[in-house]
Amino acid sequence: MVFNFGRDLLRQINLIPRHNAIVRAPRRSPGLRRDPLLEEVARMLVRQVGCRRLAQVLTVSWNPRMRTTAGLACYRTKQVILNPKLIEISSGEVQRTLRHELAHLVAQSRAGRRRIAAHGEEWLKACADLGIPDEKRCHDLPFKTRKIARRHFYQCPECATILARVRRVKSRVACIKCCRKHNGGKYQERFRFREIAMPDERIAA
Ligand SMILES: [Zn+2]
Ligand SMILES: [Zn+2]
């Protein structure tokens, strides 16, 4: 399976890759797929914050087996592992999670042998240096996977109930609550769901 999700990110920063080689992950990590292009982005970011040695050895991989964890960082092996579901959300989410995980490596690299808290002040400082000063400590994906695919949203004009659907609703669908309450459970045009723009994340999550 070929993963080259880093390509668009590289284009964004005007680094056109010369080739698109797929590097096999070490045998002891089955399922992992390294992403050489995203690694280029990561190395550049880490060099920019002054960790040249770390930039030379770090790797970035995708793990399709991850469920709700957005990403992981392992300082011992200098690995960042990302959840491919991030791509379904947005390239911005890939970028943000990459920086979150790199901040773990950068913070530990700067601290040397001293033990630091996973999301302590050293990590926060590294996040700020990597361009995500307001980063949260949570590693979980912002949406449940099942709900990412719901692209069409409808709202009852009466009670404001929101209906989320993967596909566009072609038939006439009215709000059952309002039809029951005001029309004896029968269809009423007045309570027909109207398509709306994506509601805020609080509702979609
Ligand atoms: Zn973290
Ligand atoms: Zn209603």
mmCIF file of C-alpha atoms and ligand atoms in Angstrom:
data_model
loop_
_atom_site.group_PDB
_atom_site.id
_atom_site.type_symbol
_atom_site.label_atom_id
_atom_site.label_comp_id
_atom_site.label_asym_id
_atom_site.label_seq_id
_atom_site.Cartn_x
_atom_site.Cartn_y
_atom_site.Cartn_z
ATOM 1 C CA MET A 1 0.000 0.000 0.000
ATOM 2 C CA VAL A 2 1.363 3.370 -0.986
ATOM 3 C CA PHE A 3 1.157 6.307 1.368
ATOM 4 C CA ASN A 4 2.189 9.661 0.022
ATOM 5 C CA PHE A 5 0.015 12.037 1.977
ATOM 6 C CA GLY A 6 2.931 14.358 2.640
ATOM 7 C CA ARG A 7 3.045 15.538 -0.958
ATOM 8 C CA ASP A 8 0.480 18.308 -0.598
ATOM 9 C CA LEU A 9 2.092 19.495 2.602
ATOM 10 C CA LEU A 10 5.442 19.720 0.866
ATOM 11 C CA ARG A 11 3.934 21.641 -2.036
ATOM 12 C CA GLN A 12 2.523 24.107 0.460
ATOM 13 C CA ILE A 13 5.990 24.976 1.600
ATOM 14 C CA ASN A 14 7.509 24.927 -1.897
ATOM 15 C CA LEU A 15 9.610 21.837 -1.454
ATOM 16 C CA ILE A 16 8.920 19.723 -4.518
ATOM 17 C CA PRO A 17 10.190 16.201 -3.866
ATOM 18 C CA ARG A 18 12.484 14.647 -6.452
ATOM 19 C CA HIS A 19 11.191 11.157 -5.916
ATOM 20 C CA ASN A 20 8.516 9.415 -3.941
ATOM 21 C CA ALA A 21 10.138 6.321 -2.520
ATOM 22 C CA ILE A 22 8.266 4.145 -0.059
ATOM 23 C CA VAL A 23 10.471 2.989 2.764
ATOM 24 C CA ARG A 24 9.609 -0.186 4.606
ATOM 25 C CA ALA A 25 9.220 0.132 8.346
ATOM 26 C CA PRO A 26 11.350 -2.142 10.536
ATOM 27 C CA ARG A 27 10.032 -5.698 10.662
ATOM 28 C CA ARG A 28 9.251 -5.483 14.364
ATOM 29 C CA SER A 29 6.568 -2.831 13.673
ATOM 30 C CA PRO A 30 4.082 -4.614 11.411
ATOM 31 C CA GLY A 31 1.557 -2.397 9.685
ATOM 32 C CA LEU A 32 3.588 0.794 9.949
ATOM 33 C CA ARG A 33 4.289 2.675 6.721
ATOM 34 C CA ARG A 34 6.931 5.334 6.682
ATOM 35 C CA ASP A 35 6.139 8.553 4.851
ATOM 36 C CA PRO A 36 9.367 9.975 3.425
ATOM 37 C CA LEU A 37 7.725 13.226 2.359
ATOM 38 C CA LEU A 38 6.174 13.945 5.728
ATOM 39 C CA GLU A 39 9.555 13.060 7.212
ATOM 40 C CA GLU A 40 11.095 15.832 5.128
ATOM 41 C CA VAL A 41 8.583 18.284 6.612
ATOM 42 C CA ALA A 42 9.267 16.979 10.124
ATOM 43 C CA ARG A 43 13.044 17.208 9.719
ATOM 44 C CA MET A 44 12.819 20.752 8.468
ATOM 45 C CA LEU A 45 10.616 21.780 11.398
ATOM 46 C CA VAL A 46 12.902 20.123 13.934
ATOM 47 C CA ARG A 47 16.013 21.679 12.371
ATOM 48 C CA GLN A 48 14.354 25.080 12.559
ATOM 49 C CA VAL A 49 13.943 24.769 16.327
ATOM 50 C CA GLY A 50 17.607 23.822 16.712
ATOM 51 C CA CYS A 51 17.524 20.029 17.114
ATOM 52 C CA ARG A 52 19.814 19.022 14.225
ATOM 53 C CA ARG A 53 20.775 15.585 15.528
ATOM 54 C CA LEU A 54 17.142 14.659 16.159
ATOM 55 C CA ALA A 55 16.225 15.923 12.666
ATOM 56 C CA GLN A 56 18.692 13.466 11.139
ATOM 57 C CA VAL A 57 17.327 10.357 12.832
ATOM 58 C CA LEU A 58 13.598 10.856 13.315
ATOM 59 C CA THR A 59 11.040 8.902 11.288
ATOM 60 C CA VAL A 60 7.351 9.534 10.559
ATOM 61 C CA SER A 61 4.990 6.613 9.923
ATOM 62 C CA TRP A 62 1.304 5.906 9.498
ATOM 63 C CA ASN A 63 -0.361 3.147 11.462
ATOM 64 C CA PRO A 64 -3.696 2.096 9.911
ATOM 65 C CA ARG A 65 -4.494 0.038 13.027
ATOM 66 C CA MET A 66 -4.828 3.095 15.251
ATOM 67 C CA ARG A 67 -8.365 3.761 16.397
ATOM 68 C CA THR A 68 -9.058 7.047 18.179
ATOM 69 C CA THR A 69 -5.480 8.005 19.042
ATOM 70 C CA ALA A 70 -4.401 10.761 16.668
ATOM 71 C CA GLY A 71 -0.662 10.210 17.027
ATOM 72 C CA LEU A 72 2.190 8.885 19.138
ATOM 73 C CA ALA A 73 5.806 9.812 19.684
ATOM 74 C CA CYS A 74 8.557 7.504 20.908
ATOM 75 C CA TYR A 75 11.740 9.217 22.014
ATOM 76 C CA ARG A 76 13.755 6.021 22.375
ATOM 77 C CA THR A 77 13.269 5.145 18.711
ATOM 78 C CA LYS A 78 12.780 8.796 17.552
ATOM 79 C CA GLN A 79 9.524 7.782 15.894
ATOM 80 C CA VAL A 80 6.358 9.728 15.207
ATOM 81 C CA ILE A 81 3.369 7.549 14.355
ATOM 82 C CA LEU A 82 0.198 9.066 12.956
ATOM 83 C CA ASN A 83 -3.343 7.813 12.471
ATOM 84 C CA PRO A 84 -4.354 7.822 8.755
ATOM 85 C CA LYS A 85 -7.861 8.895 9.794
ATOM 86 C CA LEU A 86 -6.379 12.365 10.270
ATOM 87 C CA ILE A 87 -6.279 12.685 6.490
ATOM 88 C CA GLU A 88 -10.041 12.281 6.323
ATOM 89 C CA ILE A 89 -10.369 15.286 8.632
ATOM 90 C CA SER A 90 -8.003 17.730 6.954
ATOM 91 C CA SER A 91 -4.387 18.339 6.007
ATOM 92 C CA GLY A 92 -4.410 20.969 8.770
ATOM 93 C CA GLU A 93 -5.159 18.237 11.283
ATOM 94 C CA VAL A 94 -2.261 16.154 9.932
ATOM 95 C CA GLN A 95 0.049 19.149 10.317
ATOM 96 C CA ARG A 96 -1.143 19.960 13.812
ATOM 97 C CA THR A 97 -0.779 16.371 15.059
ATOM 98 C CA LEU A 98 2.641 16.043 13.446
ATOM 99 C CA ARG A 99 3.794 19.131 15.377
ATOM 100 C CA HIS A 100 2.188 17.897 18.610
ATOM 101 C CA GLU A 101 4.162 14.656 18.377
ATOM 102 C CA LEU A 102 7.367 16.355 17.256
ATOM 103 C CA ALA A 103 7.062 18.613 20.309
ATOM 104 C CA HIS A 104 7.371 15.503 22.508
ATOM 105 C CA LEU A 105 10.629 14.546 20.775
ATOM 106 C CA VAL A 106 11.977 18.114 20.787
ATOM 107 C CA ALA A 107 11.142 18.612 24.490
ATOM 108 C CA GLN A 108 12.920 15.392 25.502
ATOM 109 C CA SER A 109 15.852 16.119 23.215
ATOM 110 C CA ARG A 110 16.357 19.494 24.879
ATOM 111 C CA ALA A 111 15.962 18.034 28.379
ATOM 112 C CA GLY A 112 18.661 15.407 27.777
ATOM 113 C CA ARG A 113 18.567 12.693 30.443
ATOM 114 C CA ARG A 114 16.314 14.655 32.739
ATOM 115 C CA ARG A 115 12.835 13.153 33.016
ATOM 116 C CA ILE A 116 10.057 15.495 31.954
ATOM 117 C CA ALA A 117 6.262 15.299 32.111
ATOM 118 C CA ALA A 118 4.681 14.221 28.816
ATOM 119 C CA HIS A 119 2.649 17.413 28.461
ATOM 120 C CA GLY A 120 4.584 19.651 30.843
ATOM 121 C CA GLU A 121 6.105 23.068 30.371
ATOM 122 C CA GLU A 122 8.968 21.778 28.195
ATOM 123 C CA TRP A 123 6.432 20.287 25.808
ATOM 124 C CA LEU A 124 4.349 23.474 25.783
ATOM 125 C CA LYS A 125 7.468 25.480 24.954
ATOM 126 C CA ALA A 126 8.332 23.088 22.113
ATOM 127 C CA CYS A 127 4.749 23.369 20.790
ATOM 128 C CA ALA A 128 5.041 27.151 20.737
ATOM 129 C CA ASP A 129 8.403 26.925 18.917
ATOM 130 C CA LEU A 130 6.863 24.547 16.368
ATOM 131 C CA GLY A 131 4.009 26.961 15.670
ATOM 132 C CA ILE A 132 1.144 25.483 17.725
ATOM 133 C CA PRO A 133 1.158 27.632 20.899
ATOM 134 C CA ASP A 134 -2.418 26.732 21.912
ATOM 135 C CA GLU A 135 -2.003 22.988 21.574
ATOM 136 C CA LYS A 136 -4.142 20.766 23.797
ATOM 137 C CA ARG A 137 -2.723 17.786 25.618
ATOM 138 C CA CYS A 138 -5.266 15.350 24.234
ATOM 139 C CA HIS A 139 -4.167 12.813 21.623
ATOM 140 C CA ASP A 140 -7.634 11.728 20.590
ATOM 141 C CA LEU A 141 -9.209 12.511 17.271
ATOM 142 C CA PRO A 142 -11.653 15.424 17.391
ATOM 143 C CA PHE A 143 -14.459 13.387 15.834
ATOM 144 C CA LYS A 144 -15.553 9.832 16.174
ATOM 145 C CA THR A 145 -14.540 8.123 12.937
ATOM 146 C CA ARG A 146 -18.062 7.116 12.015
ATOM 147 C CA LYS A 147 -19.169 10.735 12.029
ATOM 148 C CA ILE A 148 -16.417 12.096 9.816
ATOM 149 C CA ALA A 149 -18.231 10.832 6.744
ATOM 150 C CA ARG A 150 -21.502 12.642 7.532
ATOM 151 C CA ARG A 151 -21.460 15.455 5.041
ATOM 152 C CA HIS A 152 -25.077 16.569 4.797
ATOM 153 C CA PHE A 153 -26.875 18.295 7.587
ATOM 154 C CA TYR A 154 -30.571 19.091 7.854
ATOM 155 C CA GLN A 155 -32.503 21.008 10.428
ATOM 156 C CA CYS A 156 -36.123 21.040 11.543
ATOM 157 C CA PRO A 157 -37.428 24.609 11.138
ATOM 158 C CA GLU A 158 -39.685 24.104 14.172
ATOM 159 C CA CYS A 159 -37.520 22.570 16.926
ATOM 160 C CA ALA A 160 -34.032 22.967 15.364
ATOM 161 C CA THR A 161 -33.216 19.251 15.636
ATOM 162 C CA ILE A 162 -30.278 18.401 13.380
ATOM 163 C CA LEU A 163 -30.156 15.365 11.128
ATOM 164 C CA ALA A 164 -26.753 14.238 9.793
ATOM 165 C CA ARG A 165 -26.512 12.025 6.733
ATOM 166 C CA VAL A 166 -23.667 10.598 4.662
ATOM 167 C CA ARG A 167 -25.698 10.985 1.463
ATOM 168 C CA ARG A 168 -27.977 13.754 0.373
ATOM 169 C CA VAL A 169 -31.579 13.121 1.431
ATOM 170 C CA LYS A 170 -33.651 12.950 -1.760
ATOM 171 C CA SER A 171 -37.047 12.031 -0.359
ATOM 172 C CA ARG A 172 -39.191 14.319 1.751
ATOM 173 C CA VAL A 173 -38.248 13.820 5.373
ATOM 174 C CA ALA A 174 -39.932 15.674 8.189
ATOM 175 C CA CYS A 175 -39.096 15.907 11.869
ATOM 176 C CA ILE A 176 -40.795 13.000 13.594
ATOM 177 C CA LYS A 177 -40.860 14.753 16.966
ATOM 178 C CA CYS A 178 -42.740 17.742 15.599
ATOM 179 C CA CYS A 179 -45.042 15.663 13.391
ATOM 180 C CA ARG A 180 -46.022 13.613 16.425
ATOM 181 C CA LYS A 181 -46.413 16.616 18.644
ATOM 182 C CA HIS A 182 -48.391 18.831 16.274
ATOM 183 C CA ASN A 183 -49.802 16.599 13.523
ATOM 184 C CA GLY A 184 -50.814 13.264 15.018
ATOM 185 C CA GLY A 185 -47.631 11.585 13.696
ATOM 186 C CA LYS A 186 -48.371 12.327 10.010
ATOM 187 C CA TYR A 187 -46.075 14.059 7.554
ATOM 188 C CA GLN A 188 -46.340 17.835 7.618
ATOM 189 C CA GLU A 189 -44.464 19.989 5.082
ATOM 190 C CA ARG A 190 -43.934 22.648 7.748
ATOM 191 C CA PHE A 191 -41.655 20.247 9.677
ATOM 192 C CA ARG A 192 -39.667 19.092 6.680
ATOM 193 C CA PHE A 193 -35.904 19.068 7.287
ATOM 194 C CA ARG A 194 -34.068 21.873 5.462
ATOM 195 C CA GLU A 195 -30.461 21.446 4.395
ATOM 196 C CA ILE A 196 -28.048 23.630 6.336
ATOM 197 C CA ALA A 197 -24.305 24.243 6.256
ATOM 198 C CA MET A 198 -22.204 22.049 8.544
ATOM 199 C CA PRO A 199 -23.138 22.881 12.109
ATOM 200 C CA ASP A 200 -20.410 23.624 14.608
ATOM 201 C CA GLU A 201 -18.197 20.816 15.887
ATOM 202 C CA ARG A 202 -20.050 20.535 19.137
ATOM 203 C CA ILE A 203 -23.057 19.165 17.289
ATOM 204 C CA ALA A 204 -21.166 17.138 14.709
ATOM 205 C CA ALA A 205 -18.990 15.395 17.307
HETATM 206 ZN ZN ZN B 1 1.005 14.395 23.471
HETATM 207 ZN ZN ZN B 2 -38.860 19.317 14.934
#
